[in-house]
Amino acid sequence: VIVAELNAHLKARFQLSENKAILGTILNEEGTVPEENKNKIVCTLVNLEQDTNIPFNPIYRRQGDKLLQEQVPLNFNLDVLFTALFGNYDEALKFLSATIYFFQGKSLFDHENSKGLPPQVPQLSMEVIKLSYHEAHSLWPAIGAKYMPSVLFKIRMLSYQEGIAQEVPVIT
């Protein structure tokens, strides 16, 4: 959903017919940039972090004379890197800048402003992650690439809950 909306923004801003943002890895298994990534903004998940700020207590609810217990959802924040993989450095900075402008203007995705958001995702918020020089220097070798113009965002929050409830005895 986020990549699709970024594409719509880039197409409108630069009067383009083709998508310029894609979801994928920066490099393939051979360590080279895949052809489909060239001259694109590549959106890559670089970290999935469980959000433990929410209590882990089970959720109880009544259903008639029964008491049901559900586990709390697993909540995750995603660190997503938007990398400008353009052969021309000016183009890379132009598209990276447009990407930053887009997320500055739309930092919250919900069902009101993003019709493609799945029903189980109430909202996603975008926040820039400020990396120090040393953190950036560690991130790129971990990816297996040399530094390229990019920006890192934290996307808050995806919740996973199966919705399976177990009946538990009622204390009387």
CSV table of C-alpha atoms in Angstrom, one decimal, residues 15-165:
chain,number,residue,atom,x,y,z
A,15,GLN,CA,4.6,13.2,-15.0
A,16,LEU,CA,5.7,9.6,-15.3
A,17,SER,CA,3.8,6.6,-16.7
A,18,GLU,CA,6.0,3.9,-15.1
A,19,ASN,CA,6.4,3.0,-11.5
A,20,LYS,CA,9.6,4.4,-9.9
A,21,ALA,CA,9.2,2.7,-6.5
A,22,ILE,CA,9.4,-1.0,-5.9
A,23,LEU,CA,9.4,-3.3,-2.9
A,24,GLY,CA,12.4,-5.6,-2.8
A,25,THR,CA,16.0,-6.2,-1.8
A,26,ILE,CA,18.7,-3.8,-3.0
A,27,LEU,CA,21.0,-6.6,-4.2
A,28,ASN,CA,20.3,-10.1,-5.5
A,29,GLU,CA,21.9,-13.3,-4.2
A,30,GLU,CA,24.9,-12.7,-6.5
A,31,GLY,CA,25.5,-9.3,-4.9
A,32,THR,CA,24.5,-7.2,-7.9
A,33,VAL,CA,21.7,-4.8,-8.5
A,34,PRO,CA,18.9,-6.6,-10.3
A,35,GLU,CA,17.9,-5.0,-13.6
A,36,GLU,CA,14.4,-4.3,-12.3
A,37,ASN,CA,15.9,-2.2,-9.5
A,38,LYS,CA,17.8,0.2,-11.7
A,39,ASN,CA,16.5,3.7,-11.8
A,40,LYS,CA,14.1,3.0,-9.0
A,41,ILE,CA,13.4,3.8,-5.3
A,42,VAL,CA,13.7,0.4,-3.7
A,43,CYS,CA,11.8,-0.1,-0.4
A,44,THR,CA,13.5,-2.8,1.7
A,45,LEU,CA,12.7,-4.2,5.1
A,46,VAL,CA,15.9,-4.0,7.1
A,47,ASN,CA,14.6,-4.8,10.6
A,48,LEU,CA,11.4,-6.2,12.2
A,49,GLU,CA,11.3,-5.3,15.9
A,50,GLN,CA,8.7,-6.5,18.3
A,51,ASP,CA,7.0,-3.7,20.1
A,52,THR,CA,6.9,-4.7,23.8
A,53,ASN,CA,5.3,-1.5,25.1
A,54,ILE,CA,1.9,-3.2,25.1
A,55,PRO,CA,1.1,-5.5,28.1
A,56,PHE,CA,1.4,-9.2,27.5
A,57,ASN,CA,-1.7,-10.1,29.6
A,58,PRO,CA,-4.2,-12.2,27.9
A,59,ILE,CA,-7.5,-10.7,26.8
A,60,TYR,CA,-10.7,-12.0,28.4
A,61,ARG,CA,-14.2,-11.6,27.1
A,62,ARG,CA,-17.6,-13.0,27.9
A,63,GLN,CA,-19.7,-14.8,25.4
A,64,GLY,CA,-23.0,-15.7,27.0
A,65,ASP,CA,-22.1,-17.7,30.1
A,66,LYS,CA,-18.7,-18.6,28.9
A,67,LEU,CA,-15.4,-16.8,29.5
A,68,LEU,CA,-13.0,-16.8,26.5
A,69,GLN,CA,-9.3,-16.0,26.6
A,70,GLU,CA,-7.3,-14.7,23.6
A,71,GLN,CA,-3.6,-14.0,23.5
A,72,VAL,CA,-2.6,-10.4,23.0
A,73,PRO,CA,-1.5,-9.5,19.5
A,74,LEU,CA,2.1,-9.6,18.5
A,75,ASN,CA,3.0,-6.0,17.5
A,76,PHE,CA,5.9,-5.1,15.3
A,77,ASN,CA,7.6,-2.0,14.1
A,78,LEU,CA,9.3,-2.2,10.7
A,79,ASP,CA,12.5,-0.4,9.8
A,80,VAL,CA,12.2,0.2,6.0
A,81,LEU,CA,15.0,1.7,3.9
A,82,PHE,CA,14.1,3.7,0.8
A,83,THR,CA,17.1,3.6,-1.5
A,84,ALA,CA,17.6,5.6,-4.7
A,85,LEU,CA,19.2,3.2,-7.1
A,86,PHE,CA,19.8,5.6,-10.1
A,87,GLY,CA,22.8,5.6,-12.3
A,88,ASN,CA,22.7,9.4,-12.4
A,89,TYR,CA,23.4,10.9,-8.9
A,90,ASP,CA,21.3,14.0,-9.6
A,91,GLU,CA,18.3,11.7,-10.4
A,92,ALA,CA,18.9,9.7,-7.3
A,93,LEU,CA,18.8,12.8,-5.1
A,94,LYS,CA,15.7,14.2,-7.0
A,95,PHE,CA,13.7,11.0,-6.4
A,96,LEU,CA,14.9,10.5,-2.8
A,97,SER,CA,13.9,14.1,-2.1
A,98,ALA,CA,10.5,13.5,-3.6
A,99,THR,CA,10.1,10.4,-1.4
A,100,ILE,CA,11.0,12.4,1.7
A,101,TYR,CA,8.5,15.1,0.7
A,102,PHE,CA,5.8,12.5,0.2
A,103,PHE,CA,6.3,11.0,3.7
A,104,GLN,CA,6.6,14.4,5.3
A,105,GLY,CA,3.2,15.2,3.9
A,106,LYS,CA,1.6,11.8,4.6
A,107,SER,CA,3.1,10.3,7.8
A,108,LEU,CA,-0.1,8.4,8.7
A,109,PHE,CA,-1.8,5.8,6.6
A,110,ASP,CA,-5.3,4.8,7.8
A,111,HIS,CA,-8.6,3.6,6.2
A,112,GLU,CA,-9.7,7.2,5.6
A,113,ASN,CA,-6.7,8.2,3.5
A,114,SER,CA,-5.4,4.8,2.2
A,115,LYS,CA,-8.2,2.7,0.7
A,116,GLY,CA,-5.9,-0.3,0.0
A,117,LEU,CA,-5.0,-0.8,3.7
A,118,PRO,CA,-6.0,-4.3,4.8
A,119,PRO,CA,-8.9,-4.4,7.3
A,120,GLN,CA,-6.7,-6.0,10.0
A,121,VAL,CA,-4.3,-3.0,9.9
A,122,PRO,CA,-6.0,0.0,11.5
A,123,GLN,CA,-3.2,2.4,10.7
A,124,LEU,CA,0.5,2.8,10.0
A,125,SER,CA,2.6,5.7,10.9
A,126,MET,CA,5.9,6.7,9.4
A,127,GLU,CA,8.8,8.2,11.3
A,128,VAL,CA,12.3,9.0,10.1
A,129,ILE,CA,15.1,7.1,11.9
A,130,LYS,CA,18.1,9.3,12.4
A,131,LEU,CA,21.2,7.2,11.9
A,132,SER,CA,24.6,8.4,13.1
A,133,TYR,CA,27.5,8.1,10.8
A,134,HIS,CA,28.6,4.9,12.6
A,135,GLU,CA,25.1,3.3,12.5
A,136,ALA,CA,24.9,4.0,8.7
A,137,HIS,CA,28.4,2.6,8.3
A,138,SER,CA,27.2,-0.6,10.0
A,139,LEU,CA,23.9,-0.9,8.1
A,140,TRP,CA,25.3,-0.9,4.6
A,141,PRO,CA,27.8,-3.8,5.1
A,142,ALA,CA,25.0,-5.7,6.8
A,143,ILE,CA,22.9,-5.3,3.6
A,144,GLY,CA,26.0,-6.3,1.5
A,145,ALA,CA,26.1,-3.0,-0.4
A,146,LYS,CA,28.0,0.2,-0.6
A,147,TYR,CA,26.2,3.3,0.6
A,148,MET,CA,23.7,4.8,-1.7
A,149,PRO,CA,21.4,7.8,-1.2
A,150,SER,CA,18.7,6.6,1.1
A,151,VAL,CA,16.4,7.4,4.0
A,152,LEU,CA,15.3,5.0,6.8
A,153,PHE,CA,11.8,5.1,8.2
A,154,LYS,CA,10.2,3.3,11.1
A,155,ILE,CA,6.7,2.1,10.3
A,156,ARG,CA,4.6,1.7,13.4
A,157,MET,CA,2.8,-0.8,13.9
A,158,LEU,CA,1.7,-4.1,12.5
A,159,SER,CA,-0.3,-6.3,14.8
A,160,TYR,CA,-0.7,-10.0,14.3
A,161,GLN,CA,-3.6,-11.8,16.0
A,162,GLU,CA,-5.1,-15.1,14.9
A,163,GLY,CA,-8.3,-14.5,16.9
A,164,ILE,CA,-8.3,-18.0,18.4
A,165,ALA,CA,-10.1,-18.0,21.7
